[in-house]
Amino acid sequence: MQAVSQTREGLLLVSLNFRSRTIAATLTATILLPFSAPLPAAETGNPTVAEYRAVISPILEKHCYECHGDGYDKGKVAFDSLETDQQIQEPELWLRVLLNTRAGLMPAEQKPRLNLVEQAQLERWIKYSVFKIDARNPDPGRVTVRRLNRVEYRNTVRDLLGVDYNTDHEFPPDDTGFGFDNIGDALTTSPMLMEKYVAAAQTIVAQAVPAAPSKPAEQIVKGAAFEGQNARLRWGKRQLQFHEPANVSANFKTELAGSYRVKFDLEVNGSYFPDPGKARVILKIDGKEFLKQEFAYHDEKSYVFESTHKWQPSEHTLSIELQPTIPPLKKETIIDLFVNKVTIEGPLEKSQWVKTENYERYFPRPVPAGAKQRRAYATELLGAFAAKAYRRPLTQADDDTAERLAKLAEDHYREPGKTFEQGVAHAMAAVLSSPRFLFRLEAPAAHALNAQVADVDEYSLASRLSYFLWSTMPDEQLMSLAARRELRNNLSTQVKRMLADPRAENFARNFTGQWLQARDVEGIASNPREIHIRDAGEEGSLRDLRKAWRNQDEATAKRLAEYIDRLVDAKPEFDGDMRKAMRRETEMFFGHVVSEDRPVTDLIDSNYIFVNDKLALLYGLPDITGPEMRKVTLPAGSPRGGMLTQGSALFVTSNPDRTSPVKRGLFVLANFLGTPPPPPPANVPALEASEEDFKGHDPVLRDILKVHRENPACASCHNRMDPIGLAFENFNALGMWRDTERKQPIETQGNLITGETFTSVAELKRILAQDHRQEFYATLTRKLLTYASGRGTEYYDVETIDGIVKRLNANDGRFSSLLMGVIESAPFQKMRIQATATVAN
Amino acid sequence: MNTLLAAQRHASFSRRHFFQGMGACIALPAFSSLAHGASRSAPTRMAVVYVPNGAIPAAFWPAGEAGGAFELSPTLSPLAKVHQQLQVISGLTDLSANAGPDGAGDHARASGTFLTGVRIKKTAGSDIRAGVSIDQVIANQIGHLTRFSSLELTCDAVRKSGDCDSGYACAYEYNLAWRSHNQPLSPEHNPRFVFERLFGTGSPRERVGNLKRRQADQKSILDFVLADARSVKAKLDGRDKQKLDQYLTSVREIEQRIENSTRMSVKNPDIDAPAGIPDGYQEHVALMFDMLALAFQTDSTRVATMLMSREGSNRSFADIGIASGHHDLTHHKNSPEIIEKVKLIDRWYMQRLAGFLEKMQNTEDVDGKSLLDHSMILYGSGNADGNRHTHEDLPIVLAGGGSGVLKPGRFIKASGVPITNLFLTMADGMGAKGVESHGDSTGRLNV
């Protein structure tokens, strides 16, 4: 037995590291015995191949050869051409077979399906013979070390140092893999990004860490506190506009006698195109003018004006006067002067300074005097900070991180003009630039489960959990549980706690935001005007308008323009707030399914949605007032409910000027059913469809897409996508309900490739949620597992996914069974041990 | 914008854009100091400007004899003012972008192979593999002569979530420059950050001081993290090790840059940094080109790539009355109306190039000639006919005199020549030595 188990482990090691099929094939006998059915006499000596010949091949011959054998090789698959052991045991081929037979896509339409026994035989052979899955100890796979993406970086820095560093603005977007931006393999590091990391670290510590224990007291007069003539308010700031005179003032008190510094923080913010408009601004303190300056257009520019004063305890008045000098040229251009704030520092005399805010957070004790003691203090502070930032203690015997950081700090604070605190801050910037901060380095637990696989250690588990559910570093509770090695034993309590935490919003935002592309809602291009004109079938009027304008027929142009304006103005305004509401709806809906532990089929269909006044208007729901998003129960017969008919999904799957049934069909297949058709052939034949073919009216999309079905090269895939997409045609490219397109009634009936027919989107949703529940469970599991594990799913993950689907089935599809299934799975809990063990510190 | 205004804009499109073309975003400052440098001979610069989705061939190709002068085609017509600085080159191929066994994904392949000349690995993210791009091959040799070995720019500010083209990782569409086979160089999209990387932050007077101070502090930080990275890397293997390698080479490059900065002076333009990303795409492109011209003028770098928009971009152009997406339109079903729209977009991009080339033409270099005389600006796409996804007869314009290496004003008619052959010729022109082959090259293209 000893020899057998060694061989088995040896085999696994070889096949995992090199994926050498030949070596694996010759050694399979020892490993698979426990899981295989009794085998017929093996001609080749390879039981997997033998079983293929004896059991599997006859099933395939009976059901599949009509397209994939006897000289046919549809989709380049011909089972009777599999000859060598290697060809017979090709995992990618059998993964496709597994998924396609399960989904009912194969055998195709009219042909008889495999019966339950055949399907079970096939599945068992694929999973345990070809994939060589050890059901009791599935392969956790290998996740490449993950760099923090820019969302994770931002959140981590906020939790670590209390600084909100806008990485969306400062860092380049992260490359995505498998549809997500947290995939280790896809996250690369370029010199430019590294440069930004170092610069960001310097900026962040300068903002967070006090440079000295005390400093002059500070009071802030907020922009909104200024009152007076034409004092408008926007984004919580006082807004003065360049085209109208304004005069505003605010008061503050000085309690102590001394010198004070007053800083006006203003901002010029103009919309869109540059404008020659100018305005004179006069700043006064206690009625005395200290600045008079003319301001010009800027799309965004900050100004700080300082002055110092000697004051007794008294009341003071600050005033800001704006006089238009050159009015803005264009009506749609607005130039604003924003009053952000005025800061009053003082008394400036050192004897009157106050303790720096947040000082104890970084420096719990006063800085010692002696050089040696200082160095020791720096070592202590920086060791603790590094451990927190690296998300694991610096306990390795040879770890001299704290000492090296203290040396770095000392070299810095010994420079003339530098304080001890600045030196420590400098070393903290080094911590934030280190790969141990920027990458999620993981380590195996002390005791491996076998020669290939170990649990990840508890610190790695803490990070896996926190980056999965919070997109940020673990908090103190997770870290202290990890330190006591009690996290793994308290998973469900911790997961519950984490989901109840506001940070869990990141889960909905980043998972759903990418799975269903809701994050894109605020960025993608759209032309609502064109969409409404096209929907109404008034493109002809628009063409006439342009013609009239070219012909300088102003009367006609005006009439037509007014006509079109009326048509468009009757629709809800599609602005940034609307886009935001769409994104929030998707996040809140998903958040609701998570927090209320709803069945995940709610994501396909539900009797509730989340809206505010704007979104309700778009959806045609009456009596919703106020901008706050809330849960609303849908009236009976409403076509809404679930994720697919939410604005975000309908909007991101549309073109800038019209709907795209193909994109919508693909969206459903890829994200809900997990059976996206293969991409279009490399050289798409040109479709000769001119609009003249559609006599009498502008063609609607159903007409145009008919071309797909008539062309055999397109039909096999478009017959899967187009009917699904066309079922959503009652929703326009902005997600609004419509009864007609280009004055033609909309037809939504169709059928799925698997045979089910539907007449409306409501019926389609019902079919998806009921008849295709298993595929949906598996697809959602696959997506969540990808997001949680930071790698694409591989063929050997089938066992893990099947296990989670089983769990969903046993629990009415409750979200918690999916989530805990993923968290307790091998890919999340374990890691492969490499030849040279990964040790994080 | 109301409907009347939109119609007005559309109808008077060409006139409006003519005027906008006149008004530059930033006036490049004159650098008298440049002329007092040690050397009076000007260096050669090279930029690759990539446009997505190819071009309508019939409107792109000019009339003219091989090797002789040519008349501007409708698409090339915006380049009238720099006509004599252009070579139009037909017959160049990027066959690595053909489907081969990999099936669909011609957009990802077109950009992923364009400068690398190798087949790219079809993967949704697990093992990205392209090759070193030609700009980096050249930068490896001459990059030490300037503060920045190369500059990577884009005007795509927003990315889409989810999958990219047909099973190819998004990295292939959003990056042109590849430092190694698995390390794409992500481009900068914010003109302000380009400016601040080049010249530092703060007011014109403070910024060089700020830059130097920051860099001095960075030196000791980089020493620290190098030690951290080495000890981490020693404990990793396989792909994890590659990730740390990327980190390490990036750190070393910054060290090198800081080192260079101590030897080379920063030629600080006396202008304000741009405020950020302009709202309009046209303004964004113009400002980014201004940054590129500024980088060349100040000799901050000699090698650059500019991705106008990711390959496969579905941007719409409301300014010129095109509400549909670019990519959707390129699959035009041979509808004359749609083809006209694509031509307008092709021309729109060409107008942006024209603005840049005119600026380069009008900016004096240290020897009194123009910046454009000392440049090689390659403009083109890895897709030829966007409708059919072909990669032969790529639409290519090579602008500039290349410090006398190039003989502009001619129409070069090659036939089935890999575009990498042209890259070898450009590498020679840039002074990169011993680049004997690149990707699928078969020799040098005589231009």
JSON list of N, CA, C and O in Angstrom, two decimals, chain B residues 103-117:
[
{"chain": "B", "resi": 103, "resn": "GLY", "atom": "N", "xyz": [-9.39, 30.95, -34.46]},
{"chain": "B", "resi": 103, "resn": "GLY", "atom": "CA", "xyz": [-10.78, 31.37, -34.64]},
{"chain": "B", "resi": 103, "resn": "GLY", "atom": "C", "xyz": [-10.98, 32.85, -34.47]},
{"chain": "B", "resi": 103, "resn": "GLY", "atom": "O", "xyz": [-10.10, 33.66, -34.82]},
{"chain": "B", "resi": 104, "resn": "ALA", "atom": "N", "xyz": [-12.12, 33.20, -33.92]},
{"chain": "B", "resi": 104, "resn": "ALA", "atom": "CA", "xyz": [-12.50, 34.61, -33.85]},
{"chain": "B", "resi": 104, "resn": "ALA", "atom": "C", "xyz": [-11.57, 35.40, -32.95]},
{"chain": "B", "resi": 104, "resn": "ALA", "atom": "O", "xyz": [-10.79, 34.83, -32.19]},
{"chain": "B", "resi": 105, "resn": "GLY", "atom": "N", "xyz": [-11.68, 36.71, -33.03]},
{"chain": "B", "resi": 105, "resn": "GLY", "atom": "CA", "xyz": [-10.86, 37.58, -32.17]},
{"chain": "B", "resi": 105, "resn": "GLY", "atom": "C", "xyz": [-9.91, 38.45, -32.96]},
{"chain": "B", "resi": 105, "resn": "GLY", "atom": "O", "xyz": [-8.81, 38.76, -32.51]},
{"chain": "B", "resi": 106, "resn": "ASP", "atom": "N", "xyz": [-10.34, 38.88, -34.14]},
{"chain": "B", "resi": 106, "resn": "ASP", "atom": "CA", "xyz": [-9.45, 39.67, -34.99]},
{"chain": "B", "resi": 106, "resn": "ASP", "atom": "C", "xyz": [-9.11, 41.03, -34.42]},
{"chain": "B", "resi": 106, "resn": "ASP", "atom": "O", "xyz": [-8.10, 41.62, -34.78]},
{"chain": "B", "resi": 107, "resn": "HIS", "atom": "N", "xyz": [-9.96, 41.55, -33.56]},
{"chain": "B", "resi": 107, "resn": "HIS", "atom": "CA", "xyz": [-9.64, 42.87, -33.00]},
{"chain": "B", "resi": 107, "resn": "HIS", "atom": "C", "xyz": [-8.53, 42.75, -31.98]},
{"chain": "B", "resi": 107, "resn": "HIS", "atom": "O", "xyz": [-7.56, 43.50, -32.01]},
{"chain": "B", "resi": 108, "resn": "ALA", "atom": "N", "xyz": [-8.68, 41.80, -31.06]},
{"chain": "B", "resi": 108, "resn": "ALA", "atom": "CA", "xyz": [-7.64, 41.60, -30.06]},
{"chain": "B", "resi": 108, "resn": "ALA", "atom": "C", "xyz": [-6.32, 41.28, -30.76]},
{"chain": "B", "resi": 108, "resn": "ALA", "atom": "O", "xyz": [-5.26, 41.78, -30.38]},
{"chain": "B", "resi": 109, "resn": "ARG", "atom": "N", "xyz": [-6.41, 40.44, -31.80]},
{"chain": "B", "resi": 109, "resn": "ARG", "atom": "CA", "xyz": [-5.17, 40.05, -32.48]},
{"chain": "B", "resi": 109, "resn": "ARG", "atom": "C", "xyz": [-4.55, 41.23, -33.21]},
{"chain": "B", "resi": 109, "resn": "ARG", "atom": "O", "xyz": [-3.33, 41.38, -33.23]},
{"chain": "B", "resi": 110, "resn": "ALA", "atom": "N", "xyz": [-5.40, 42.07, -33.83]},
{"chain": "B", "resi": 110, "resn": "ALA", "atom": "CA", "xyz": [-4.86, 43.18, -34.62]},
{"chain": "B", "resi": 110, "resn": "ALA", "atom": "C", "xyz": [-3.97, 44.08, -33.76]},
{"chain": "B", "resi": 110, "resn": "ALA", "atom": "O", "xyz": [-2.87, 44.44, -34.16]},
{"chain": "B", "resi": 111, "resn": "SER", "atom": "N", "xyz": [-4.44, 44.42, -32.56]},
{"chain": "B", "resi": 111, "resn": "SER", "atom": "CA", "xyz": [-3.62, 45.31, -31.73]},
{"chain": "B", "resi": 111, "resn": "SER", "atom": "C", "xyz": [-2.52, 44.55, -31.00]},
{"chain": "B", "resi": 111, "resn": "SER", "atom": "O", "xyz": [-1.41, 45.04, -30.85]},
{"chain": "B", "resi": 112, "resn": "GLY", "atom": "N", "xyz": [-2.83, 43.30, -30.59]},
{"chain": "B", "resi": 112, "resn": "GLY", "atom": "CA", "xyz": [-1.84, 42.53, -29.85]},
{"chain": "B", "resi": 112, "resn": "GLY", "atom": "C", "xyz": [-0.63, 42.16, -30.70]},
{"chain": "B", "resi": 112, "resn": "GLY", "atom": "O", "xyz": [0.48, 42.00, -30.19]},
{"chain": "B", "resi": 113, "resn": "THR", "atom": "N", "xyz": [-0.85, 41.99, -32.01]},
{"chain": "B", "resi": 113, "resn": "THR", "atom": "CA", "xyz": [0.27, 41.60, -32.87]},
{"chain": "B", "resi": 113, "resn": "THR", "atom": "C", "xyz": [0.92, 42.79, -33.55]},
{"chain": "B", "resi": 113, "resn": "THR", "atom": "O", "xyz": [2.01, 42.67, -34.07]},
{"chain": "B", "resi": 114, "resn": "PHE", "atom": "N", "xyz": [0.27, 43.94, -33.55]},
{"chain": "B", "resi": 114, "resn": "PHE", "atom": "CA", "xyz": [0.68, 45.04, -34.43]},
{"chain": "B", "resi": 114, "resn": "PHE", "atom": "C", "xyz": [2.16, 45.39, -34.26]},
{"chain": "B", "resi": 114, "resn": "PHE", "atom": "O", "xyz": [2.92, 45.42, -35.23]},
{"chain": "B", "resi": 115, "resn": "LEU", "atom": "N", "xyz": [2.59, 45.63, -33.04]},
{"chain": "B", "resi": 115, "resn": "LEU", "atom": "CA", "xyz": [3.98, 46.01, -32.82]},
{"chain": "B", "resi": 115, "resn": "LEU", "atom": "C", "xyz": [4.85, 44.83, -32.40]},
{"chain": "B", "resi": 115, "resn": "LEU", "atom": "O", "xyz": [6.07, 44.95, -32.32]},
{"chain": "B", "resi": 116, "resn": "THR", "atom": "N", "xyz": [4.20, 43.72, -32.06]},
{"chain": "B", "resi": 116, "resn": "THR", "atom": "CA", "xyz": [4.99, 42.57, -31.61]},
{"chain": "B", "resi": 116, "resn": "THR", "atom": "C", "xyz": [5.32, 41.63, -32.76]},
{"chain": "B", "resi": 116, "resn": "THR", "atom": "O", "xyz": [6.35, 40.96, -32.74]},
{"chain": "B", "resi": 117, "resn": "GLY", "atom": "N", "xyz": [4.43, 41.57, -33.75]},
{"chain": "B", "resi": 117, "resn": "GLY", "atom": "CA", "xyz": [4.69, 40.73, -34.92]},
{"chain": "B", "resi": 117, "resn": "GLY", "atom": "C", "xyz": [4.64, 39.24, -34.65]},
{"chain": "B", "resi": 117, "resn": "GLY", "atom": "O", "xyz": [5.10, 38.46, -35.47]}
]
